[in-house]
XYZ file of C-alpha atoms in Angstrom:
653
model
C -62.888 13.477 9.480
C -60.543 14.225 6.494
C -58.777 17.500 6.985
C -56.726 19.799 4.877
C -53.216 20.736 6.085
C -54.656 23.730 7.715
C -57.182 21.654 9.667
C -60.322 22.516 7.737
C -62.638 19.887 6.250
C -61.869 18.872 2.615
C -65.572 18.685 1.725
C -67.756 21.572 2.897
C -70.714 19.452 2.464
C -69.789 17.175 5.311
C -73.100 16.250 6.941
C -71.421 15.756 10.278
C -70.359 19.430 10.378
C -72.574 21.562 8.093
C -76.136 21.780 7.080
C -76.603 22.949 3.481
C -79.681 24.020 1.671
C -80.303 25.423 -1.763
C -82.968 28.091 -2.510
C -85.663 26.933 -4.917
C -86.300 30.349 -6.489
C -84.518 30.620 -9.787
C -84.885 33.292 -12.491
C -84.527 31.850 -15.984
C -82.823 34.778 -17.802
C -79.077 34.888 -17.930
C -79.052 38.605 -18.635
C -78.296 41.061 -15.794
C -81.542 41.674 -14.033
C -81.411 43.713 -10.762
C -85.133 43.207 -9.957
C -84.805 39.429 -10.637
C -81.755 39.137 -8.422
C -83.463 40.876 -5.518
C -86.445 38.661 -5.986
C -84.311 35.539 -5.813
C -82.597 36.822 -2.645
C -85.889 37.730 -0.940
C -87.133 34.164 -1.565
C -84.027 32.891 0.126
C -84.419 35.293 3.088
C -87.846 33.821 3.837
C -86.423 30.500 4.785
C -83.283 31.700 6.623
C -82.774 31.802 10.452
C -80.605 34.107 12.564
C -77.799 31.607 12.789
C -74.076 31.762 11.659
C -73.160 30.354 8.332
C -71.900 30.907 4.786
C -73.974 31.870 1.708
C -73.189 31.526 -1.956
C -74.681 33.710 -4.729
C -75.193 31.716 -7.962
C -75.804 32.850 -11.451
C -78.266 31.317 -14.039
C -75.732 28.572 -14.904
C -75.170 27.735 -11.221
C -71.627 29.262 -11.161
C -70.596 30.851 -7.876
C -70.566 34.678 -8.033
C -69.775 35.362 -4.388
C -69.089 33.658 -1.087
C -69.814 35.411 2.169
C -70.107 34.635 5.932
C -72.439 35.958 8.524
C -73.089 35.901 12.238
C -76.896 35.972 11.368
C -77.594 34.659 7.960
C -81.108 36.096 7.860
C -79.935 39.623 8.657
C -76.807 39.640 6.500
C -78.518 38.246 3.278
C -81.405 40.642 3.739
C -78.966 43.505 3.369
C -78.520 42.646 -0.288
C -82.123 43.581 -0.980
C -81.399 47.225 0.055
C -80.061 48.227 -3.354
C -79.523 51.868 -2.604
C -77.080 50.920 0.215
C -74.980 48.685 -1.921
C -71.839 49.600 -3.854
C -71.688 49.406 -7.619
C -69.704 46.126 -7.497
C -72.386 44.507 -5.240
C -75.158 45.757 -7.390
C -73.695 44.122 -10.424
C -73.454 40.906 -8.404
C -76.994 41.079 -7.358
C -78.172 41.720 -10.940
C -76.593 38.404 -11.881
C -77.840 36.429 -8.955
C -80.399 33.802 -9.697
C -80.259 31.477 -6.664
C -78.377 30.966 -3.381
C -76.817 28.151 -1.460
C -76.590 28.299 2.334
C -74.320 26.273 4.744
C -75.140 26.592 8.448
C -72.075 26.429 10.771
C -71.730 25.988 14.574
C -70.074 29.346 15.138
C -69.016 32.520 13.340
C -65.351 31.574 13.488
C -66.156 28.254 11.728
C -68.139 30.252 9.199
C -64.988 32.427 8.541
C -62.881 29.472 7.898
C -65.360 27.832 5.615
C -65.780 31.106 3.659
C -62.060 31.203 2.947
C -62.100 27.529 1.936
C -64.937 28.028 -0.458
C -63.327 31.076 -1.994
C -60.156 29.018 -2.695
C -62.340 26.290 -4.157
C -64.759 28.152 -6.400
C -62.688 31.341 -7.078
C -65.815 33.645 -7.451
C -65.471 36.733 -9.532
C -66.873 39.183 -6.886
C -64.553 37.980 -3.992
C -61.118 39.135 -3.369
C -58.846 36.282 -4.568
C -55.376 35.294 -3.544
C -53.979 34.237 -6.851
C -50.958 32.013 -6.068
C -50.611 28.839 -8.064
C -47.521 27.644 -6.386
C -47.578 25.678 -3.115
C -45.127 26.525 -0.377
C -42.219 24.029 0.126
C -41.234 22.662 3.639
C -38.249 20.806 5.081
C -39.349 17.413 6.365
C -37.412 15.513 8.890
C -39.113 12.144 8.793
C -39.795 9.985 11.847
C -40.744 6.688 10.232
C -37.173 5.172 10.084
C -34.471 4.338 12.581
C -32.223 6.764 10.579
C -34.539 9.675 9.715
C -34.293 11.203 6.314
C -34.228 15.005 5.737
C -35.852 16.198 2.520
C -37.869 18.855 0.724
C -41.692 18.435 0.817
C -44.634 19.935 -0.978
C -48.332 19.118 -0.795
C -50.380 17.405 1.876
C -48.443 16.666 5.027
C -49.300 12.937 5.434
C -45.792 11.587 6.200
C -44.979 11.180 9.926
C -42.278 13.644 11.000
C -41.395 17.223 11.730
C -42.230 19.951 9.177
C -40.286 23.144 9.083
C -41.511 25.994 6.927
C -42.961 27.449 4.891
C -40.059 28.482 2.738
C -40.733 31.223 0.109
C -39.305 29.318 -2.850
C -37.819 26.021 -3.891
C -34.523 27.835 -4.290
C -34.424 28.994 -0.629
C -35.276 25.467 0.622
C -32.771 23.834 -1.508
C -30.062 26.217 -0.358
C -30.980 25.650 3.290
C -31.112 21.826 2.761
C -27.612 21.742 1.258
C -26.222 23.634 4.215
C -28.151 21.427 6.709
C -26.673 18.298 5.104
C -23.233 19.667 5.607
C -24.041 20.786 9.159
C -25.780 17.656 10.487
C -24.713 14.920 7.980
C -28.242 13.561 7.783
C -29.175 11.161 4.918
C -31.328 12.397 2.062
C -31.738 9.217 0.079
C -34.857 7.142 -0.261
C -35.470 4.090 1.874
C -34.921 1.654 -1.091
C -31.594 3.338 -1.909
C -30.636 3.166 1.776
C -31.522 -0.484 2.170
C -29.506 -1.641 -0.938
C -26.134 0.039 -0.175
C -23.057 -1.962 0.591
C -20.674 0.950 0.532
C -20.963 4.721 1.155
C -22.219 6.956 -1.712
C -20.672 10.120 -3.006
C -22.435 12.283 -0.324
C -20.343 10.596 2.323
C -17.224 11.325 0.387
C -17.963 15.036 0.149
C -18.935 15.190 3.806
C -22.710 15.698 3.403
C -23.811 12.412 4.936
C -22.738 10.270 7.914
C -23.363 7.014 5.909
C -25.643 5.194 8.413
C -26.598 2.852 5.521
C -23.273 0.955 5.929
C -22.834 1.431 9.663
C -20.380 4.389 9.489
C -22.349 5.873 12.329
C -24.350 3.989 14.957
C -28.020 4.643 15.886
C -27.235 6.681 19.103
C -24.837 8.776 17.182
C -27.240 9.501 14.383
C -30.002 10.295 16.945
C -27.665 12.956 18.408
C -27.334 14.545 14.915
C -31.137 14.388 14.587
C -31.692 16.195 17.904
C -29.169 18.933 16.854
C -31.026 19.454 13.642
C -34.382 19.745 15.485
C -32.905 22.239 17.912
C -31.343 24.231 15.091
C -34.534 24.341 13.042
C -36.590 25.212 16.104
C -34.516 28.351 16.886
C -31.911 27.011 19.155
C -28.991 27.705 16.680
C -26.815 29.411 19.318
C -26.731 26.267 21.490
C -25.913 24.033 18.541
C -23.095 26.334 17.443
C -21.659 26.448 20.978
C -21.646 22.693 21.168
C -19.900 22.428 17.782
C -17.311 24.958 18.941
C -16.695 23.011 22.085
C -16.239 19.688 20.207
C -13.863 21.326 17.741
C -11.754 22.760 20.545
C -11.598 19.300 22.287
C -10.632 17.602 18.971
C -7.870 20.150 18.437
C -6.543 19.798 21.928
C -6.426 15.990 21.477
C -4.466 16.548 18.193
C -7.314 15.043 16.209
C -7.063 17.604 13.493
C -9.148 15.637 10.902
C -12.178 15.646 13.234
C -11.521 19.366 14.106
C -11.544 20.207 10.411
C -14.756 18.345 9.874
C -16.347 20.259 12.781
C -14.998 23.512 11.455
C -16.759 22.846 8.150
C -20.019 22.104 9.954
C -19.665 25.206 11.908
C -19.147 27.174 8.666
C -22.382 25.666 7.321
C -24.277 26.885 10.316
C -22.748 30.369 9.961
C -23.763 30.288 6.231
C -27.431 29.551 7.076
C -27.560 32.421 9.616
C -25.586 34.726 7.352
C -28.040 34.279 4.462
C -30.836 35.750 6.571
C -31.271 39.184 5.129
C -33.763 40.125 7.859
C -32.964 40.432 11.543
C -35.644 38.519 13.279
C -33.757 37.367 16.431
C -36.147 36.954 19.426
C -39.273 36.822 17.313
C -39.636 33.062 17.316
C -42.235 31.836 14.927
C -44.068 34.543 13.183
C -45.448 35.779 9.747
C -45.308 39.472 8.727
C -47.903 40.966 6.272
C -47.717 44.474 4.837
C -49.986 45.868 2.124
C -49.348 48.484 -0.629
C -51.860 50.002 -2.988
C -51.435 52.121 -6.090
C -53.423 52.705 -9.328
C -56.204 50.349 -8.286
C -53.861 47.375 -7.687
C -52.522 45.935 -4.384
C -49.533 43.929 -3.255
C -49.224 42.027 0.002
C -45.657 41.304 1.132
C -45.210 38.287 3.424
C -42.197 37.366 5.537
C -41.789 33.884 7.058
C -39.946 33.861 10.308
C -39.317 30.440 12.076
C -37.185 29.984 15.110
C -35.967 33.557 14.794
C -34.693 32.806 11.254
C -35.916 34.333 8.075
C -37.092 31.570 5.735
C -37.940 33.852 2.832
C -40.506 36.233 1.663
C -43.074 36.324 -1.164
C -45.140 39.120 -2.869
C -48.866 38.132 -3.198
C -51.078 40.004 -5.663
C -54.771 39.652 -4.799
C -57.371 39.968 -7.563
C -60.905 41.576 -7.629
C -59.922 44.239 -5.198
C -61.772 47.189 -6.787
C -64.084 49.030 -4.309
C -62.876 46.860 -1.452
C -61.329 48.386 1.691
C -57.552 47.775 1.992
C -57.832 46.331 5.515
C -60.525 43.903 4.267
C -58.268 42.806 1.374
C -55.436 42.089 3.719
C -57.804 40.024 5.993
C -59.214 38.111 3.079
C -55.708 37.377 1.738
C -54.434 36.110 5.144
C -57.458 33.773 5.669
C -57.008 32.229 2.209
C -53.200 32.053 2.694
C -53.681 30.017 5.940
C -55.912 27.457 4.064
C -52.559 25.992 2.869
C -50.143 27.007 5.547
C -50.428 26.422 9.279
C -50.515 29.720 11.127
C -47.673 30.591 13.560
C -48.378 31.897 17.078
C -47.643 35.498 16.078
C -48.839 37.333 12.972
C -47.623 40.921 12.503
C -49.810 43.193 10.303
C -49.355 46.839 9.343
C -52.912 47.990 10.042
C -56.042 47.280 12.054
C -58.129 44.442 10.536
C -61.930 44.234 10.532
C -63.052 41.601 13.005
C -59.508 41.071 14.246
C -60.706 39.080 17.322
C -62.734 36.826 15.059
C -59.806 36.182 12.782
C -57.690 35.375 15.774
C -60.331 32.895 17.048
C -60.619 31.209 13.490
C -56.814 30.902 13.062
C -56.494 29.570 16.617
C -58.975 26.841 15.806
C -56.972 25.975 12.738
C -53.634 25.874 14.584
C -54.944 24.145 17.714
C -53.315 26.836 19.902
C -53.475 30.531 20.516
C -52.742 32.815 17.507
C -52.278 36.463 18.079
C -52.458 39.435 15.569
C -50.181 42.328 16.405
C -49.369 45.755 14.984
C -45.775 46.523 15.902
C -45.255 49.984 17.322
C -41.612 50.102 18.205
C -38.253 48.281 18.397
C -37.076 45.545 16.146
C -40.524 44.456 15.203
C -41.410 47.898 13.945
C -38.172 47.917 11.809
C -39.157 44.529 10.444
C -42.605 45.854 9.544
C -41.078 48.879 7.812
C -38.889 46.576 5.756
C -41.956 44.560 4.763
C -43.794 47.725 3.758
C -40.895 48.834 1.679
C -40.760 45.461 -0.060
C -44.622 45.584 -0.691
C -44.190 49.020 -2.418
C -41.299 47.864 -4.585
C -43.053 44.575 -5.554
C -46.181 46.635 -6.562
C -44.161 49.100 -8.614
C -42.469 46.195 -10.486
C -45.871 44.591 -11.021
C -47.247 47.797 -12.386
C -44.307 48.176 -14.730
C -44.763 44.678 -15.967
C -48.510 45.018 -16.337
C -47.902 48.238 -18.309
C -45.712 46.327 -20.650
C -48.190 43.537 -21.056
C -51.030 46.027 -21.679
C -49.037 47.772 -24.294
C -48.311 44.440 -26.046
C -51.949 43.592 -25.971
C -52.773 46.933 -27.618
C -50.174 46.365 -30.312
C -51.576 42.841 -30.775
C -55.064 44.266 -31.300
C -53.694 46.647 -33.785
C -51.731 43.973 -35.593
C -54.815 41.715 -35.751
C -57.183 44.593 -36.525
C -59.313 43.901 -33.373
C -61.604 46.569 -31.771
C -60.277 45.837 -28.291
C -57.155 44.155 -26.816
C -57.831 40.387 -26.265
C -58.576 39.397 -22.553
C -58.404 35.625 -23.199
C -56.011 34.059 -25.610
C -56.062 30.365 -26.322
C -53.095 28.609 -28.076
C -53.412 25.214 -29.638
C -50.863 22.580 -30.875
C -50.719 18.794 -31.151
C -47.848 16.257 -30.918
C -47.393 12.740 -32.117
C -45.039 10.315 -33.797
C -46.360 9.226 -37.184
C -49.844 9.507 -35.884
C -49.341 7.379 -32.784
C -49.869 8.452 -29.210
C -51.286 11.803 -30.480
C -52.092 14.519 -28.027
C -53.560 17.994 -28.495
C -53.105 20.863 -26.078
C -54.577 24.227 -25.163
C -52.870 26.859 -23.105
C -54.567 30.066 -21.964
C -53.110 33.524 -21.525
C -54.782 36.510 -19.899
C -53.917 40.169 -19.272
C -51.634 39.096 -16.340
C -49.863 36.168 -18.044
C -50.506 32.474 -18.433
C -53.523 30.924 -16.674
C -52.133 27.470 -16.002
C -55.227 26.347 -14.130
C -57.092 26.655 -17.436
C -54.705 24.435 -19.505
C -56.168 21.367 -21.110
C -54.865 18.229 -22.770
C -56.811 16.257 -25.489
C -56.069 12.613 -26.127
C -56.694 12.267 -29.877
C -59.147 9.333 -30.373
C -60.522 9.512 -33.866
C -57.833 11.094 -36.000
C -55.226 8.258 -35.528
C -53.613 8.677 -38.968
C -50.674 10.965 -39.584
C -53.013 13.958 -40.372
C -52.315 17.062 -38.495
C -55.400 18.736 -40.042
C -57.747 16.003 -38.781
C -56.193 16.183 -35.367
C -56.743 19.869 -35.086
C -60.322 19.442 -36.245
C -60.896 16.880 -33.420
C -59.378 19.153 -30.806
C -61.345 22.227 -31.838
C -64.638 20.193 -32.106
C -64.157 18.839 -28.599
C -63.284 22.262 -27.234
C -66.239 24.130 -28.730
C -68.927 21.398 -29.033
C -70.706 22.938 -26.096
C -71.513 26.058 -28.039
C -74.288 26.330 -30.520
C -75.229 29.518 -32.405
C -73.242 31.465 -29.795
C -75.110 30.238 -26.828
C -73.502 28.156 -23.989
C -74.787 24.727 -23.323
C -76.572 24.937 -19.889
C -75.616 21.370 -19.117
C -71.870 22.187 -19.187
C -70.049 21.940 -15.864
C -70.115 25.419 -14.298
C -66.901 27.275 -13.613
C -64.802 25.653 -16.237
C -63.274 26.924 -19.529
C -66.087 25.073 -21.391
C -68.397 28.080 -20.686
C -65.978 30.750 -21.775
C -65.209 31.823 -25.412
C -61.693 33.200 -26.070
C -61.185 36.513 -27.778
C -58.244 35.136 -29.748
C -57.281 31.701 -30.915
C -53.551 31.228 -31.857
C -52.819 28.104 -33.883
C -49.331 26.654 -34.227
C -49.509 25.982 -37.959
C -50.181 27.382 -41.380
C -53.082 27.597 -43.812
C -54.115 23.985 -43.475
C -54.469 24.031 -39.730
C -56.165 27.379 -39.863
C -58.725 26.222 -42.376
C -59.501 23.221 -40.236
C -60.124 25.441 -37.246
C -62.333 27.895 -39.172
C -64.425 25.010 -40.495
C -65.168 23.831 -37.049
C -65.921 27.299 -35.671
C -68.345 27.847 -38.692
C -70.114 24.583 -38.038
C -70.602 25.594 -34.389
C -71.682 29.087 -35.398
C -69.097 31.163 -33.576
C -66.659 31.985 -36.322
C -67.620 35.567 -36.293
C -67.129 35.818 -32.530
C -63.519 34.806 -32.263
C -60.323 36.178 -33.962
C -58.150 33.305 -35.209
C -54.579 33.536 -36.391
C -51.985 30.886 -37.458
C -48.267 31.126 -36.702
C -45.978 29.186 -39.051
C -42.298 29.001 -39.827
C -41.349 31.114 -42.880
C -39.436 30.144 -45.880
C -36.203 29.964 -43.829
C -38.002 27.685 -41.200
C -38.219 30.424 -38.539
C -34.558 31.373 -38.605
C -34.090 34.979 -37.539
C -37.631 34.984 -36.161
C -39.241 35.245 -39.595
C -42.476 33.561 -38.625
C -45.487 34.085 -40.928
C -48.885 34.964 -39.443
C -51.827 33.625 -41.496
C -55.266 35.232 -41.351
C -58.597 33.448 -42.146
C -59.092 35.703 -45.313
C -55.788 34.375 -46.747
C -53.637 37.339 -45.872
C -50.136 36.836 -44.576
C -48.231 39.245 -42.359
C -44.697 39.474 -40.909
C -43.338 41.302 -37.868
C -39.911 42.978 -37.678
C -37.199 40.550 -36.289
C -36.599 42.690 -33.150
C -40.362 43.400 -32.525
C -41.426 42.926 -28.885
C -44.830 41.833 -30.170
C -43.082 38.987 -32.144
C -41.317 37.878 -29.070
C -44.668 37.852 -27.212
C -46.323 35.714 -29.796
C -43.327 33.412 -29.953
C -43.523 33.009 -26.169
C -47.210 31.999 -26.488
C -46.274 29.469 -29.238
C -43.297 28.135 -27.226
C -45.465 27.623 -24.062
C -47.994 25.328 -25.969
C -45.033 23.549 -27.447
C -43.614 22.840 -24.016
C -47.001 21.699 -22.645
C -48.059 19.426 -25.518
C -44.595 17.844 -25.824
C -44.627 17.096 -22.114
C -48.043 15.520 -22.401
C -46.980 13.424 -25.402
C -43.806 12.130 -23.597
C -45.949 11.159 -20.517
C -48.337 9.216 -22.839
C -45.390 7.376 -24.443
C -43.720 6.572 -21.126
C -47.071 5.168 -19.872
C -47.499 3.037 -22.983
C -44.003 1.580 -22.531
C -44.862 0.240 -19.115
C -48.317 -1.109 -20.215
C -49.049 -4.792 -20.328
C -51.785 -6.703 -22.241
C -52.751 -8.025 -18.834
C -53.930 -4.479 -17.940
C -56.917 -5.025 -20.163
C -58.299 -7.816 -18.119
C -60.961 -6.479 -15.636
C -60.189 -7.018 -11.940
C -56.448 -7.867 -12.480
C -54.530 -5.462 -10.320
C -50.638 -4.900 -10.131
C -50.105 -7.738 -7.533
C -51.953 -10.446 -9.535
C -50.381 -9.208 -12.780
C -46.968 -9.488 -11.211
C -47.663 -13.038 -9.944
C -48.840 -14.120 -13.369
C -45.800 -12.700 -15.129
C -43.341 -14.095 -12.608
C -44.880 -17.586 -13.035
C -45.312 -17.623 -16.730
C -42.615 -15.153 -17.917
C -44.582 -13.291 -20.636
C -48.049 -12.058 -21.270
C -48.280 -14.334 -24.354
C -47.664 -17.393 -22.220
C -50.369 -16.325 -19.856
C -52.737 -16.083 -22.834
C -51.826 -19.543 -24.056
C -52.005 -21.248 -20.644
C -54.632 -23.774 -19.777
C -57.076 -23.082 -16.962
C -55.367 -25.686 -14.749
C -52.044 -24.024 -15.270
C -53.485 -20.612 -14.303
C -54.890 -22.105 -11.133
C -51.416 -23.460 -10.130
C -49.842 -19.958 -10.322
C -48.863 -18.681 -6.894
C -51.139 -15.980 -5.540
C -53.850 -16.620 -8.149
C -57.160 -17.927 -6.956
C -59.448 -20.159 -8.908
C -61.890 -17.194 -9.459
C -59.047 -15.070 -10.894
C -57.745 -17.890 -13.005
C -61.248 -18.379 -14.512
C -61.560 -14.628 -15.127
C -58.166 -14.590 -17.059
C -59.005 -17.683 -18.984
C -62.489 -16.512 -20.039
C -60.995 -13.182 -21.112
C -58.716 -14.900 -23.613
C -61.103 -17.740 -24.541
C -64.465 -15.863 -24.781
C -65.445 -18.247 -27.588
C -65.186 -21.317 -25.447
């Protein structure tokens, strides 16, 4: 079975593990309807059994509203029909529910894991969500080479080797890697670079590599360095330092001062790594620490990562959709979603009692393949560590509230500047990039009340407007973005859960009157011109020097903002983000075109056969001109492939 890094199945629909069914009852209306929602849930309850599993509430378009787990599906889902006992949040959810999907699991712990996985996958609006777009980096000590490489790693852990982490940020892992290279002199180069060296590289000269590529160290000697690195990263740093001190003393006694100096530098690197730990976690082994702070309706979860008694960084997490949810439940939900990406350590310290703590322990133990224990520290060093995490959680939340207040103020000023009734909750910014009309790409970036929503960004490969016409390109982009709307109603065939089903409150165009009129024409054709505010931002008469951008309105008005206006900086930041994104997409398209070959157009010709043809004939034009007999004589090209290539270029006979 294909598993995620945390050990859970990639596809929750796997027939070998789950049994999924969809309720047939559907209410047609998309408007909130409490009675209709209860009716749909009751129809589902009729076919449920008292078994463990996970349920999904779906709206009229099939989008997931809520994911929940249950020891007894029949009893748990039936609770949603008791409207008087539900909170206001759950009543709103029921009023939008039109159908349900059910997944039966083998145990409640399995249901808990699947619930977290589905929440991460569907991001339902009525679940607590851990919003963290960045994956956690690890240090990887590979085991697929006689001279293992040490490197930074993100993503799926498919490579064979030892993974150490997570680290809180790329900066912390880079700093640690630099020190580890000085300490253990392990190579960091790729295998191809390693295999083609005939003399040591610069890293050997600056004493950050032992140069195994050219035999400056033999395999047993390198293995000894690898063992030391594993011991150090596993928490046995004291033994490694003691061994280095002993070797340094022996070298000095033998008057080998050069070796002694090198060992001294390695010892300093070890001291640097330990000295950079701002948290005293000696004796804790492998553990994570979680503390929650709440204020003004928002929550912050501070996480510390302790591995081998060393602090590998901390990160503040800010869950969403926490209104009317108990703080302990929020912390439990955040932890379960967190460990969908990160393997849980043996010990997890929390600052409060969690609901169903034993069930959470059982679920995380299943993920880790060993015992995982939740603990609330009461005294000693662990209690001091928890207090430090709590202080960090409070400070992070206060910073977040201050930033949110600033963004809210800017949104209010933006609404006033644009003469909107309410501050925009979703802003879409558009631009395109091309070189004389070639390799044209359009882009959309999205900003919400809390900043950029990078998961909603979209690129458009311009297909029709291939001439050097910015206006035509903008019309094509807007047509493709809003073609699923007609007379203000969403197309029910659009894929649920995407930006295609959501209208923005504000569209910001990088351009002047021409681009703005192109956009308005498309919105009028679709029938949503009155539903969206549109503004164009263009360079002024001095080409934007001193921040004198001109803002164009659909009715022909133009406005300026003061040079030092925070709102101007905010709008420039939105414009610069779409610039960055579209230029990156355009460069990627150009790079791909540079490496393209006419042979790529032939169906069934992969990289190996293309390489064989080019090596034999020299150029694609000679392949095209070759006779069938010549193609058949090319090494690695079968008679079938030769016929396919010949027929592609000689379709007329």
